[in-house]
Amino acid sequence: MTQVRRAYQQAVLVPMHNMEVLWREWEQHENSLDKTLAKRLMDEYKPKHAAAKQVYRSRKKMWENIQTDVLALPPASLPIQELQFHLWSTLLEYERSNPQRLQPVMHDARVRFTYNQALMCMQYYPAIWYDFAQWCILHSS
């Protein structure tokens, strides 16, 4: 029971698709065991879950127009390339702000992951490489 509870507690705090379904499943599970404890746990985790939902919505909105399936091309001052650069820059800035309030090691991994994703499409943009290098220098352990 403790392991299942711990798994639910961790899972409902991860910003992902269908978070509400997972929340309802956990609530049903806890209510089937002990309604008093379930209420206490739900009250404790509800604000954290709401924060994770907000992060998910923000990320989803930022990812909507990012094209991850395009070939990396050298900058040509085309409007679509400038838009993609701006969208990636906005997403990277958001991730650097640590919206999930992750621990430093996890936050660093999240930011590095996002930079790696950006560089797959924007590898010819020195500004992204420079920002990534600055991040690595400031956050190297």
Coordinates of C-alpha atoms in Angstrom, one line a residue:
M1 CA 0.0 0.0 0.0
T2 CA 2.8 2.4 0.9
Q3 CA 4.6 1.8 -2.4
V4 CA 1.4 2.3 -4.4
R5 CA 0.7 5.5 -2.5
R6 CA 4.2 6.8 -3.0
A7 CA 4.0 6.1 -6.7
Y8 CA 0.7 8.0 -7.0
Q9 CA 2.1 10.9 -5.0
Q10 CA 5.0 11.2 -7.4
A11 CA 3.0 10.7 -10.5
V12 CA 0.3 13.3 -9.8
L13 CA 3.1 16.0 -9.6
V14 CA 4.5 15.3 -13.1
P15 CA 3.2 17.7 -15.7
M16 CA 1.8 15.4 -18.4
H17 CA -1.2 14.7 -20.6
N18 CA -4.3 13.3 -18.8
M19 CA -3.1 14.3 -15.3
E20 CA -6.7 14.6 -14.1
V21 CA -7.4 10.9 -14.9
L22 CA -4.5 9.9 -12.8
W23 CA -5.6 12.2 -10.0
R24 CA -9.1 10.7 -10.0
E25 CA -7.7 7.1 -10.0
W26 CA -5.6 8.0 -7.0
E27 CA -8.5 9.6 -5.2
Q28 CA -10.7 6.5 -5.8
H29 CA -7.9 4.3 -4.6
E30 CA -7.3 6.2 -1.4
N31 CA -11.1 6.5 -0.7
S32 CA -11.4 2.8 -1.0
L33 CA -8.8 2.4 1.8
D34 CA -9.6 5.1 4.2
K35 CA -11.7 8.2 3.6
T36 CA -10.2 10.3 6.4
L37 CA -6.7 9.7 5.2
A38 CA -7.8 10.2 1.6
K39 CA -9.2 13.6 2.4
R40 CA -6.0 14.7 4.2
L41 CA -3.8 13.5 1.4
M42 CA -5.9 15.1 -1.3
D43 CA -5.9 18.4 0.5
E44 CA -2.1 18.2 0.9
Y45 CA -1.4 17.3 -2.7
K46 CA -4.1 19.4 -4.5
P47 CA -2.1 22.7 -4.6
K48 CA 1.0 20.8 -5.8
H49 CA -1.1 19.0 -8.5
A50 CA -2.6 22.3 -9.5
A51 CA 0.9 23.8 -10.0
A52 CA 1.9 20.8 -12.1
K53 CA -1.2 21.3 -14.2
Q54 CA -0.3 24.9 -14.8
V55 CA 3.2 24.0 -15.9
Y56 CA 1.8 21.4 -18.3
R57 CA -0.6 24.0 -19.8
S58 CA 2.2 26.5 -20.2
R59 CA 4.5 24.0 -21.8
K60 CA 1.8 22.7 -24.1
K61 CA 1.1 26.2 -25.3
M62 CA 4.8 26.8 -26.0
W63 CA 5.2 23.5 -27.8
E64 CA 2.1 24.1 -30.1
N65 CA 3.9 25.9 -32.8
I66 CA 7.4 24.5 -32.5
Q67 CA 8.3 22.3 -35.5
T68 CA 10.4 19.4 -34.3
D69 CA 10.2 17.5 -37.5
V70 CA 12.1 19.9 -39.8
L71 CA 15.7 19.5 -41.0
A72 CA 18.2 21.8 -39.4
L73 CA 19.2 24.5 -41.9
P74 CA 21.6 27.4 -41.7
P75 CA 19.8 30.7 -40.8
A76 CA 18.5 32.3 -44.0
S77 CA 16.4 35.1 -42.4
L78 CA 13.2 33.4 -43.5
P79 CA 10.2 34.4 -41.3
I80 CA 9.5 30.8 -40.4
Q81 CA 13.1 30.3 -39.2
E82 CA 13.0 33.5 -37.2
L83 CA 9.7 32.4 -35.7
Q84 CA 11.1 29.0 -34.8
F85 CA 14.2 30.6 -33.2
H86 CA 11.9 32.8 -31.2
L87 CA 9.7 29.9 -30.0
W88 CA 12.7 27.8 -29.0
S89 CA 14.2 30.8 -27.2
T90 CA 11.0 31.4 -25.3
L91 CA 10.7 27.7 -24.3
L92 CA 14.4 27.6 -23.2
E93 CA 13.9 30.7 -21.1
Y94 CA 10.8 29.2 -19.5
E95 CA 12.6 26.0 -18.6
R96 CA 15.6 27.9 -17.2
S97 CA 13.1 29.7 -14.9
N98 CA 12.4 26.3 -13.2
P99 CA 8.6 26.5 -13.2
Q100 CA 8.3 23.0 -11.6
R101 CA 10.6 24.1 -8.7
L102 CA 12.8 21.1 -9.3
Q103 CA 15.8 20.3 -7.2
P104 CA 19.0 21.7 -8.8
V105 CA 20.2 18.4 -10.3
M106 CA 16.8 17.6 -11.8
H107 CA 16.4 21.2 -13.1
D108 CA 19.8 21.1 -14.7
A109 CA 18.9 17.8 -16.4
R110 CA 15.5 19.3 -17.6
V111 CA 17.2 22.4 -19.1
R112 CA 20.0 20.3 -20.8
F113 CA 17.3 18.0 -22.3
T114 CA 15.4 21.0 -23.7
Y115 CA 18.6 22.5 -25.1
N116 CA 19.4 19.2 -26.8
Q117 CA 15.9 19.1 -28.3
A118 CA 16.3 22.7 -29.6
L119 CA 19.7 22.0 -31.1
M120 CA 18.4 19.1 -33.1
C121 CA 16.4 21.6 -35.1
M122 CA 18.4 24.7 -34.6
Q123 CA 22.0 23.4 -34.7
Y124 CA 23.2 26.2 -37.0
Y125 CA 22.1 29.0 -34.6
P126 CA 25.1 30.1 -32.6
A127 CA 23.0 32.0 -30.1
I128 CA 21.5 28.7 -28.8
W129 CA 24.9 27.1 -28.6
Y130 CA 26.2 30.1 -26.7
D131 CA 23.3 30.1 -24.3
F132 CA 23.8 26.3 -23.7
A133 CA 27.5 26.7 -23.1
Q134 CA 26.8 29.5 -20.6
W135 CA 24.3 27.3 -18.8
C136 CA 26.8 24.5 -18.7
I137 CA 29.5 26.7 -17.3
L138 CA 27.2 28.2 -14.6
H139 CA 25.7 24.9 -13.6
S140 CA 28.6 22.5 -13.9
S141 CA 29.2 20.4 -10.8

